[in-house]
Amino acid sequence: MKRIITLSLMALAGIAALAQAKDVTILTKKTGELVPRIEPVADTNTKKTVASWFDTEKNDWYEQKVVLDQVPVVKDFDALFPEIANYTRDMPYTLMPWMLTEEGDETVLHCYLQMPADIVNKFWLTDEEGAILDRQTGITYRARRTEPSCYRQLFGIKAKEGDVLDFRIIFPRLPETTREIAIYGVPNWFLRGTKVTLTRLPSDRHYHGTVDYYDSIPRFHKPRLLIEAKDYDKDNFRTWAEYTDAHLIKPVEENTMAMWVTPEATYLAISTELNWCREYFGRGDGTMLIDGSGHQYKCREVVDYPKGPMFWVQGYSGDYFAIVLVFDPIPLGLETITYIEPEGEPFHVRNANWEGKVLPNLSVKQLRDNQKLFRYHPRQIVE
């Protein structure tokens, strides 16, 4: 908690410095997509490390004729993105963060690159394809220029390995009413029609640290334990724990999910239907989330129920309730996640069934929007 508060204060200081330099309003910022970390090669003559960037489609059309050595270095990157300050340094891959701002009469797309080497070759920013589409009006805003000047060029970069550089693409200022956009033409940041909702924070609060981007830890109605597990044996249902008074919700499609992203953990609620007044379940053991790079986020616990062992839930046929799994924390800005639940071990119960499932490319934004579906809804019965 102390570290989170410290990083929040750092973020406030970093954004305050940015805002003081010119009239800046943050429209949105993202930690971006994951890319494999490039292994640089040491030049024995210059003692510098050298790396070639991943191919883009532009590498087939252009020759590298420019090497940039004066790209602005971001001194307060940890303050701008406290949620990934350590994430990008300890993993075999890195993130491509970006931020969209209003600066005077222009809109600026800041594309941040953490240098994988002292020299990076064959890099690309944007060309005439760089554009912002207002998805509500259909108006397209074209890139005016880049800073530093590298528009429509394949170029090299010289800087210190590990420094975070700030490439800027300048657009006309978007109208105050703009809320839904799509960004095109910036392939190395995976902005190729990417849909974005603008937050457009009020001018008196450009950014308020992690609290504006993380969810609070969710609270759920605690079920009552009716019968404790005794000498648990998966093949003997009489040894399983039994619960009642679950966290009931309004009927939704079974297996609907909602997500809460916090600095310490990721909470995933799964809608579950009771087809009978008493049913058995098993959750959590071996279940994981996987991001696009293959990084795994393991299930740590099941809120208020056993993780792994089978258990009974007692209620009414037609009840919908939430089972909540707690995973390792995912990074902010992650757009999609895959849910993997392995098949459970065979066990001896009538109609025994614990099939595995894989739910690929779930939208994290949609999962977070689903939080409202999991509000506690007491049972109502008419006799």
JSON list of N, CA and C in Angstrom, two decimals, residues 120-172:
[
{"chain": "A", "resi": 120, "resn": "VAL", "atom": "N", "xyz": [19.17, 1.33, -32.43]},
{"chain": "A", "resi": 120, "resn": "VAL", "atom": "CA", "xyz": [18.09, 0.53, -32.97]},
{"chain": "A", "resi": 120, "resn": "VAL", "atom": "C", "xyz": [17.95, 0.87, -34.45]},
{"chain": "A", "resi": 121, "resn": "ASN", "atom": "N", "xyz": [17.96, -0.12, -35.30]},
{"chain": "A", "resi": 121, "resn": "ASN", "atom": "CA", "xyz": [17.84, 0.08, -36.74]},
{"chain": "A", "resi": 121, "resn": "ASN", "atom": "C", "xyz": [16.47, -0.34, -37.25]},
{"chain": "A", "resi": 122, "resn": "LYS", "atom": "N", "xyz": [16.11, 0.21, -38.40]},
{"chain": "A", "resi": 122, "resn": "LYS", "atom": "CA", "xyz": [14.88, -0.16, -39.13]},
{"chain": "A", "resi": 122, "resn": "LYS", "atom": "C", "xyz": [13.62, 0.07, -38.30]},
{"chain": "A", "resi": 123, "resn": "PHE", "atom": "N", "xyz": [13.50, 1.28, -37.78]},
{"chain": "A", "resi": 123, "resn": "PHE", "atom": "CA", "xyz": [12.31, 1.61, -37.00]},
{"chain": "A", "resi": 123, "resn": "PHE", "atom": "C", "xyz": [11.38, 2.46, -37.85]},
{"chain": "A", "resi": 124, "resn": "TRP", "atom": "N", "xyz": [10.09, 2.44, -37.48]},
{"chain": "A", "resi": 124, "resn": "TRP", "atom": "CA", "xyz": [9.06, 3.15, -38.24]},
{"chain": "A", "resi": 124, "resn": "TRP", "atom": "C", "xyz": [8.06, 3.77, -37.28]},
{"chain": "A", "resi": 125, "resn": "LEU", "atom": "N", "xyz": [7.62, 5.01, -37.59]},
{"chain": "A", "resi": 125, "resn": "LEU", "atom": "CA", "xyz": [6.60, 5.65, -36.76]},
{"chain": "A", "resi": 125, "resn": "LEU", "atom": "C", "xyz": [5.28, 5.72, -37.50]},
{"chain": "A", "resi": 126, "resn": "THR", "atom": "N", "xyz": [5.18, 6.58, -38.52]},
{"chain": "A", "resi": 126, "resn": "THR", "atom": "CA", "xyz": [3.92, 6.69, -39.26]},
{"chain": "A", "resi": 126, "resn": "THR", "atom": "C", "xyz": [4.15, 7.39, -40.59]},
{"chain": "A", "resi": 127, "resn": "ASP", "atom": "N", "xyz": [3.10, 7.42, -41.42]},
{"chain": "A", "resi": 127, "resn": "ASP", "atom": "CA", "xyz": [3.12, 8.14, -42.70]},
{"chain": "A", "resi": 127, "resn": "ASP", "atom": "C", "xyz": [1.72, 8.68, -42.95]},
{"chain": "A", "resi": 128, "resn": "GLU", "atom": "N", "xyz": [1.33, 8.77, -44.22]},
{"chain": "A", "resi": 128, "resn": "GLU", "atom": "CA", "xyz": [0.01, 9.33, -44.54]},
{"chain": "A", "resi": 128, "resn": "GLU", "atom": "C", "xyz": [-1.13, 8.47, -44.02]},
{"chain": "A", "resi": 129, "resn": "GLU", "atom": "N", "xyz": [-0.85, 7.26, -43.57]},
{"chain": "A", "resi": 129, "resn": "GLU", "atom": "CA", "xyz": [-1.89, 6.41, -42.98]},
{"chain": "A", "resi": 129, "resn": "GLU", "atom": "C", "xyz": [-2.21, 6.81, -41.54]},
{"chain": "A", "resi": 130, "resn": "GLY", "atom": "N", "xyz": [-1.34, 7.62, -40.91]},
{"chain": "A", "resi": 130, "resn": "GLY", "atom": "CA", "xyz": [-1.59, 8.05, -39.54]},
{"chain": "A", "resi": 130, "resn": "GLY", "atom": "C", "xyz": [-2.84, 8.91, -39.46]},
{"chain": "A", "resi": 131, "resn": "ALA", "atom": "N", "xyz": [-3.81, 8.46, -38.69]},
{"chain": "A", "resi": 131, "resn": "ALA", "atom": "CA", "xyz": [-5.09, 9.17, -38.66]},
{"chain": "A", "resi": 131, "resn": "ALA", "atom": "C", "xyz": [-5.87, 8.83, -37.40]},
{"chain": "A", "resi": 132, "resn": "ILE", "atom": "N", "xyz": [-6.74, 9.76, -36.99]},
{"chain": "A", "resi": 132, "resn": "ILE", "atom": "CA", "xyz": [-7.69, 9.53, -35.91]},
{"chain": "A", "resi": 132, "resn": "ILE", "atom": "C", "xyz": [-9.09, 9.70, -36.49]},
{"chain": "A", "resi": 133, "resn": "LEU", "atom": "N", "xyz": [-9.90, 8.67, -36.37]},
{"chain": "A", "resi": 133, "resn": "LEU", "atom": "CA", "xyz": [-11.27, 8.70, -36.84]},
{"chain": "A", "resi": 133, "resn": "LEU", "atom": "C", "xyz": [-12.22, 8.96, -35.68]},
{"chain": "A", "resi": 134, "resn": "ASP", "atom": "N", "xyz": [-13.05, 10.00, -35.79]},
{"chain": "A", "resi": 134, "resn": "ASP", "atom": "CA", "xyz": [-14.13, 10.21, -34.83]},
{"chain": "A", "resi": 134, "resn": "ASP", "atom": "C", "xyz": [-15.25, 9.26, -35.22]},
{"chain": "A", "resi": 135, "resn": "ARG", "atom": "N", "xyz": [-15.47, 8.24, -34.43]},
{"chain": "A", "resi": 135, "resn": "ARG", "atom": "CA", "xyz": [-16.40, 7.17, -34.79]},
{"chain": "A", "resi": 135, "resn": "ARG", "atom": "C", "xyz": [-17.86, 7.61, -34.69]},
{"chain": "A", "resi": 136, "resn": "GLN", "atom": "N", "xyz": [-18.12, 8.74, -34.05]},
{"chain": "A", "resi": 136, "resn": "GLN", "atom": "CA", "xyz": [-19.49, 9.23, -33.95]},
{"chain": "A", "resi": 136, "resn": "GLN", "atom": "C", "xyz": [-19.86, 10.12, -35.14]},
{"chain": "A", "resi": 137, "resn": "THR", "atom": "N", "xyz": [-18.91, 10.93, -35.62]},
{"chain": "A", "resi": 137, "resn": "THR", "atom": "CA", "xyz": [-19.20, 11.85, -36.73]},
{"chain": "A", "resi": 137, "resn": "THR", "atom": "C", "xyz": [-18.69, 11.34, -38.06]},
{"chain": "A", "resi": 138, "resn": "GLY", "atom": "N", "xyz": [-17.74, 10.41, -38.05]},
{"chain": "A", "resi": 138, "resn": "GLY", "atom": "CA", "xyz": [-17.15, 9.92, -39.28]},
{"chain": "A", "resi": 138, "resn": "GLY", "atom": "C", "xyz": [-16.05, 10.81, -39.83]},
{"chain": "A", "resi": 139, "resn": "ILE", "atom": "N", "xyz": [-15.67, 11.86, -39.10]},
{"chain": "A", "resi": 139, "resn": "ILE", "atom": "CA", "xyz": [-14.62, 12.78, -39.55]},
{"chain": "A", "resi": 139, "resn": "ILE", "atom": "C", "xyz": [-13.25, 12.19, -39.21]},
{"chain": "A", "resi": 140, "resn": "THR", "atom": "N", "xyz": [-12.32, 12.27, -40.17]},
{"chain": "A", "resi": 140, "resn": "THR", "atom": "CA", "xyz": [-10.97, 11.77, -39.99]},
{"chain": "A", "resi": 140, "resn": "THR", "atom": "C", "xyz": [-10.01, 12.94, -39.83]},
{"chain": "A", "resi": 141, "resn": "TYR", "atom": "N", "xyz": [-9.12, 12.84, -38.84]},
{"chain": "A", "resi": 141, "resn": "TYR", "atom": "CA", "xyz": [-8.12, 13.86, -38.56]},
{"chain": "A", "resi": 141, "resn": "TYR", "atom": "C", "xyz": [-6.75, 13.28, -38.90]},
{"chain": "A", "resi": 142, "resn": "ARG", "atom": "N", "xyz": [-6.09, 13.86, -39.91]},
{"chain": "A", "resi": 142, "resn": "ARG", "atom": "CA", "xyz": [-4.83, 13.34, -40.42]},
{"chain": "A", "resi": 142, "resn": "ARG", "atom": "C", "xyz": [-3.64, 13.86, -39.63]},
{"chain": "A", "resi": 143, "resn": "ALA", "atom": "N", "xyz": [-2.59, 13.04, -39.56]},
{"chain": "A", "resi": 143, "resn": "ALA", "atom": "CA", "xyz": [-1.36, 13.46, -38.90]},
{"chain": "A", "resi": 143, "resn": "ALA", "atom": "C", "xyz": [-0.75, 14.63, -39.66]},
{"chain": "A", "resi": 144, "resn": "ARG", "atom": "N", "xyz": [-0.40, 15.69, -38.94]},
{"chain": "A", "resi": 144, "resn": "ARG", "atom": "CA", "xyz": [0.23, 16.86, -39.55]},
{"chain": "A", "resi": 144, "resn": "ARG", "atom": "C", "xyz": [1.73, 16.71, -39.68]},
{"chain": "A", "resi": 145, "resn": "ARG", "atom": "N", "xyz": [2.36, 16.15, -38.65]},
{"chain": "A", "resi": 145, "resn": "ARG", "atom": "CA", "xyz": [3.82, 16.05, -38.63]},
{"chain": "A", "resi": 145, "resn": "ARG", "atom": "C", "xyz": [4.20, 15.12, -37.48]},
{"chain": "A", "resi": 146, "resn": "THR", "atom": "N", "xyz": [5.48, 14.85, -37.37]},
{"chain": "A", "resi": 146, "resn": "THR", "atom": "CA", "xyz": [6.00, 14.08, -36.24]},
{"chain": "A", "resi": 146, "resn": "THR", "atom": "C", "xyz": [7.12, 14.86, -35.58]},
{"chain": "A", "resi": 147, "resn": "GLU", "atom": "N", "xyz": [7.34, 14.60, -34.33]},
{"chain": "A", "resi": 147, "resn": "GLU", "atom": "CA", "xyz": [8.47, 15.18, -33.58]},
{"chain": "A", "resi": 147, "resn": "GLU", "atom": "C", "xyz": [9.16, 14.03, -32.84]},
{"chain": "A", "resi": 148, "resn": "PRO", "atom": "N", "xyz": [10.46, 13.79, -33.14]},
{"chain": "A", "resi": 148, "resn": "PRO", "atom": "CA", "xyz": [11.27, 14.46, -34.16]},
{"chain": "A", "resi": 148, "resn": "PRO", "atom": "C", "xyz": [10.77, 14.11, -35.57]},
{"chain": "A", "resi": 149, "resn": "SER", "atom": "N", "xyz": [11.31, 14.82, -36.56]},
{"chain": "A", "resi": 149, "resn": "SER", "atom": "CA", "xyz": [10.86, 14.64, -37.93]},
{"chain": "A", "resi": 149, "resn": "SER", "atom": "C", "xyz": [11.29, 13.28, -38.46]},
{"chain": "A", "resi": 150, "resn": "CYS", "atom": "N", "xyz": [10.32, 12.39, -38.64]},
{"chain": "A", "resi": 150, "resn": "CYS", "atom": "CA", "xyz": [10.60, 11.06, -39.19]},
{"chain": "A", "resi": 150, "resn": "CYS", "atom": "C", "xyz": [9.41, 10.55, -39.98]},
{"chain": "A", "resi": 151, "resn": "TYR", "atom": "N", "xyz": [8.52, 11.46, -40.38]},
{"chain": "A", "resi": 151, "resn": "TYR", "atom": "CA", "xyz": [7.31, 11.12, -41.12]},
{"chain": "A", "resi": 151, "resn": "TYR", "atom": "C", "xyz": [7.68, 10.43, -42.43]},
{"chain": "A", "resi": 152, "resn": "ARG", "atom": "N", "xyz": [7.09, 9.26, -42.65]},
{"chain": "A", "resi": 152, "resn": "ARG", "atom": "CA", "xyz": [7.27, 8.49, -43.90]},
{"chain": "A", "resi": 152, "resn": "ARG", "atom": "C", "xyz": [8.72, 8.06, -44.12]},
{"chain": "A", "resi": 153, "resn": "GLN", "atom": "N", "xyz": [9.41, 7.76, -43.02]},
{"chain": "A", "resi": 153, "resn": "GLN", "atom": "CA", "xyz": [10.81, 7.35, -43.13]},
{"chain": "A", "resi": 153, "resn": "GLN", "atom": "C", "xyz": [11.07, 6.10, -42.30]},
{"chain": "A", "resi": 154, "resn": "LEU", "atom": "N", "xyz": [11.91, 5.23, -42.85]},
{"chain": "A", "resi": 154, "resn": "LEU", "atom": "CA", "xyz": [12.49, 4.14, -42.08]},
{"chain": "A", "resi": 154, "resn": "LEU", "atom": "C", "xyz": [13.78, 4.69, -41.50]},
{"chain": "A", "resi": 155, "resn": "PHE", "atom": "N", "xyz": [13.96, 4.60, -40.19]},
{"chain": "A", "resi": 155, "resn": "PHE", "atom": "CA", "xyz": [15.07, 5.31, -39.56]},
{"chain": "A", "resi": 155, "resn": "PHE", "atom": "C", "xyz": [15.72, 4.48, -38.47]},
{"chain": "A", "resi": 156, "resn": "GLY", "atom": "N", "xyz": [16.93, 4.90, -38.11]},
{"chain": "A", "resi": 156, "resn": "GLY", "atom": "CA", "xyz": [17.62, 4.34, -36.96]},
{"chain": "A", "resi": 156, "resn": "GLY", "atom": "C", "xyz": [17.55, 5.30, -35.79]},
{"chain": "A", "resi": 157, "resn": "ILE", "atom": "N", "xyz": [17.88, 4.79, -34.61]},
{"chain": "A", "resi": 157, "resn": "ILE", "atom": "CA", "xyz": [17.81, 5.61, -33.39]},
{"chain": "A", "resi": 157, "resn": "ILE", "atom": "C", "xyz": [19.09, 5.39, -32.59]},
{"chain": "A", "resi": 158, "resn": "LYS", "atom": "N", "xyz": [19.67, 6.49, -32.08]},
{"chain": "A", "resi": 158, "resn": "LYS", "atom": "CA", "xyz": [20.78, 6.40, -31.14]},
{"chain": "A", "resi": 158, "resn": "LYS", "atom": "C", "xyz": [20.35, 7.02, -29.81]},
{"chain": "A", "resi": 159, "resn": "ALA", "atom": "N", "xyz": [20.50, 6.28, -28.75]},
{"chain": "A", "resi": 159, "resn": "ALA", "atom": "CA", "xyz": [20.18, 6.75, -27.40]},
{"chain": "A", "resi": 159, "resn": "ALA", "atom": "C", "xyz": [20.82, 5.77, -26.43]},
{"chain": "A", "resi": 160, "resn": "LYS", "atom": "N", "xyz": [20.57, 5.95, -25.16]},
{"chain": "A", "resi": 160, "resn": "LYS", "atom": "CA", "xyz": [21.13, 5.06, -24.15]},
{"chain": "A", "resi": 160, "resn": "LYS", "atom": "C", "xyz": [20.20, 3.88, -23.93]},
{"chain": "A", "resi": 161, "resn": "GLU", "atom": "N", "xyz": [20.77, 2.68, -23.95]},
{"chain": "A", "resi": 161, "resn": "GLU", "atom": "CA", "xyz": [19.95, 1.49, -23.70]},
{"chain": "A", "resi": 161, "resn": "GLU", "atom": "C", "xyz": [19.21, 1.64, -22.37]},
{"chain": "A", "resi": 162, "resn": "GLY", "atom": "N", "xyz": [17.89, 1.39, -22.41]},
{"chain": "A", "resi": 162, "resn": "GLY", "atom": "CA", "xyz": [17.05, 1.51, -21.22]},
{"chain": "A", "resi": 162, "resn": "GLY", "atom": "C", "xyz": [16.31, 2.82, -21.13]},
{"chain": "A", "resi": 163, "resn": "ASP", "atom": "N", "xyz": [16.77, 3.87, -21.84]},
{"chain": "A", "resi": 163, "resn": "ASP", "atom": "CA", "xyz": [16.05, 5.14, -21.83]},
{"chain": "A", "resi": 163, "resn": "ASP", "atom": "C", "xyz": [14.69, 4.97, -22.49]},
{"chain": "A", "resi": 164, "resn": "VAL", "atom": "N", "xyz": [13.70, 5.74, -22.03]},
{"chain": "A", "resi": 164, "resn": "VAL", "atom": "CA", "xyz": [12.37, 5.74, -22.64]},
{"chain": "A", "resi": 164, "resn": "VAL", "atom": "C", "xyz": [12.26, 7.00, -23.50]},
{"chain": "A", "resi": 165, "resn": "LEU", "atom": "N", "xyz": [12.02, 6.81, -24.79]},
{"chain": "A", "resi": 165, "resn": "LEU", "atom": "CA", "xyz": [11.95, 7.91, -25.74]},
{"chain": "A", "resi": 165, "resn": "LEU", "atom": "C", "xyz": [10.50, 8.27, -26.04]},
{"chain": "A", "resi": 166, "resn": "ASP", "atom": "N", "xyz": [10.28, 9.54, -26.37]},
{"chain": "A", "resi": 166, "resn": "ASP", "atom": "CA", "xyz": [8.94, 10.06, -26.62]},
{"chain": "A", "resi": 166, "resn": "ASP", "atom": "C", "xyz": [8.83, 10.51, -28.07]},
{"chain": "A", "resi": 167, "resn": "PHE", "atom": "N", "xyz": [8.23, 9.65, -28.91]},
{"chain": "A", "resi": 167, "resn": "PHE", "atom": "CA", "xyz": [7.93, 10.03, -30.29]},
{"chain": "A", "resi": 167, "resn": "PHE", "atom": "C", "xyz": [6.52, 10.63, -30.32]},
{"chain": "A", "resi": 168, "resn": "ARG", "atom": "N", "xyz": [6.36, 11.72, -31.04]},
{"chain": "A", "resi": 168, "resn": "ARG", "atom": "CA", "xyz": [5.08, 12.43, -31.03]},
{"chain": "A", "resi": 168, "resn": "ARG", "atom": "C", "xyz": [4.51, 12.56, -32.44]},
{"chain": "A", "resi": 169, "resn": "ILE", "atom": "N", "xyz": [3.26, 12.24, -32.57]},
{"chain": "A", "resi": 169, "resn": "ILE", "atom": "CA", "xyz": [2.54, 12.42, -33.83]},
{"chain": "A", "resi": 169, "resn": "ILE", "atom": "C", "xyz": [1.49, 13.50, -33.58]},
{"chain": "A", "resi": 170, "resn": "ILE", "atom": "N", "xyz": [1.51, 14.55, -34.39]},
{"chain": "A", "resi": 170, "resn": "ILE", "atom": "CA", "xyz": [0.68, 15.73, -34.15]},
{"chain": "A", "resi": 170, "resn": "ILE", "atom": "C", "xyz": [-0.52, 15.72, -35.09]},
{"chain": "A", "resi": 171, "resn": "PHE", "atom": "N", "xyz": [-1.71, 15.87, -34.51]},
{"chain": "A", "resi": 171, "resn": "PHE", "atom": "CA", "xyz": [-2.96, 15.91, -35.26]},
{"chain": "A", "resi": 171, "resn": "PHE", "atom": "C", "xyz": [-3.68, 17.24, -34.98]},
{"chain": "A", "resi": 172, "resn": "PRO", "atom": "N", "xyz": [-4.67, 17.60, -35.80]},
{"chain": "A", "resi": 172, "resn": "PRO", "atom": "CA", "xyz": [-5.53, 18.73, -35.44]},
{"chain": "A", "resi": 172, "resn": "PRO", "atom": "C", "xyz": [-6.25, 18.44, -34.13]}
]
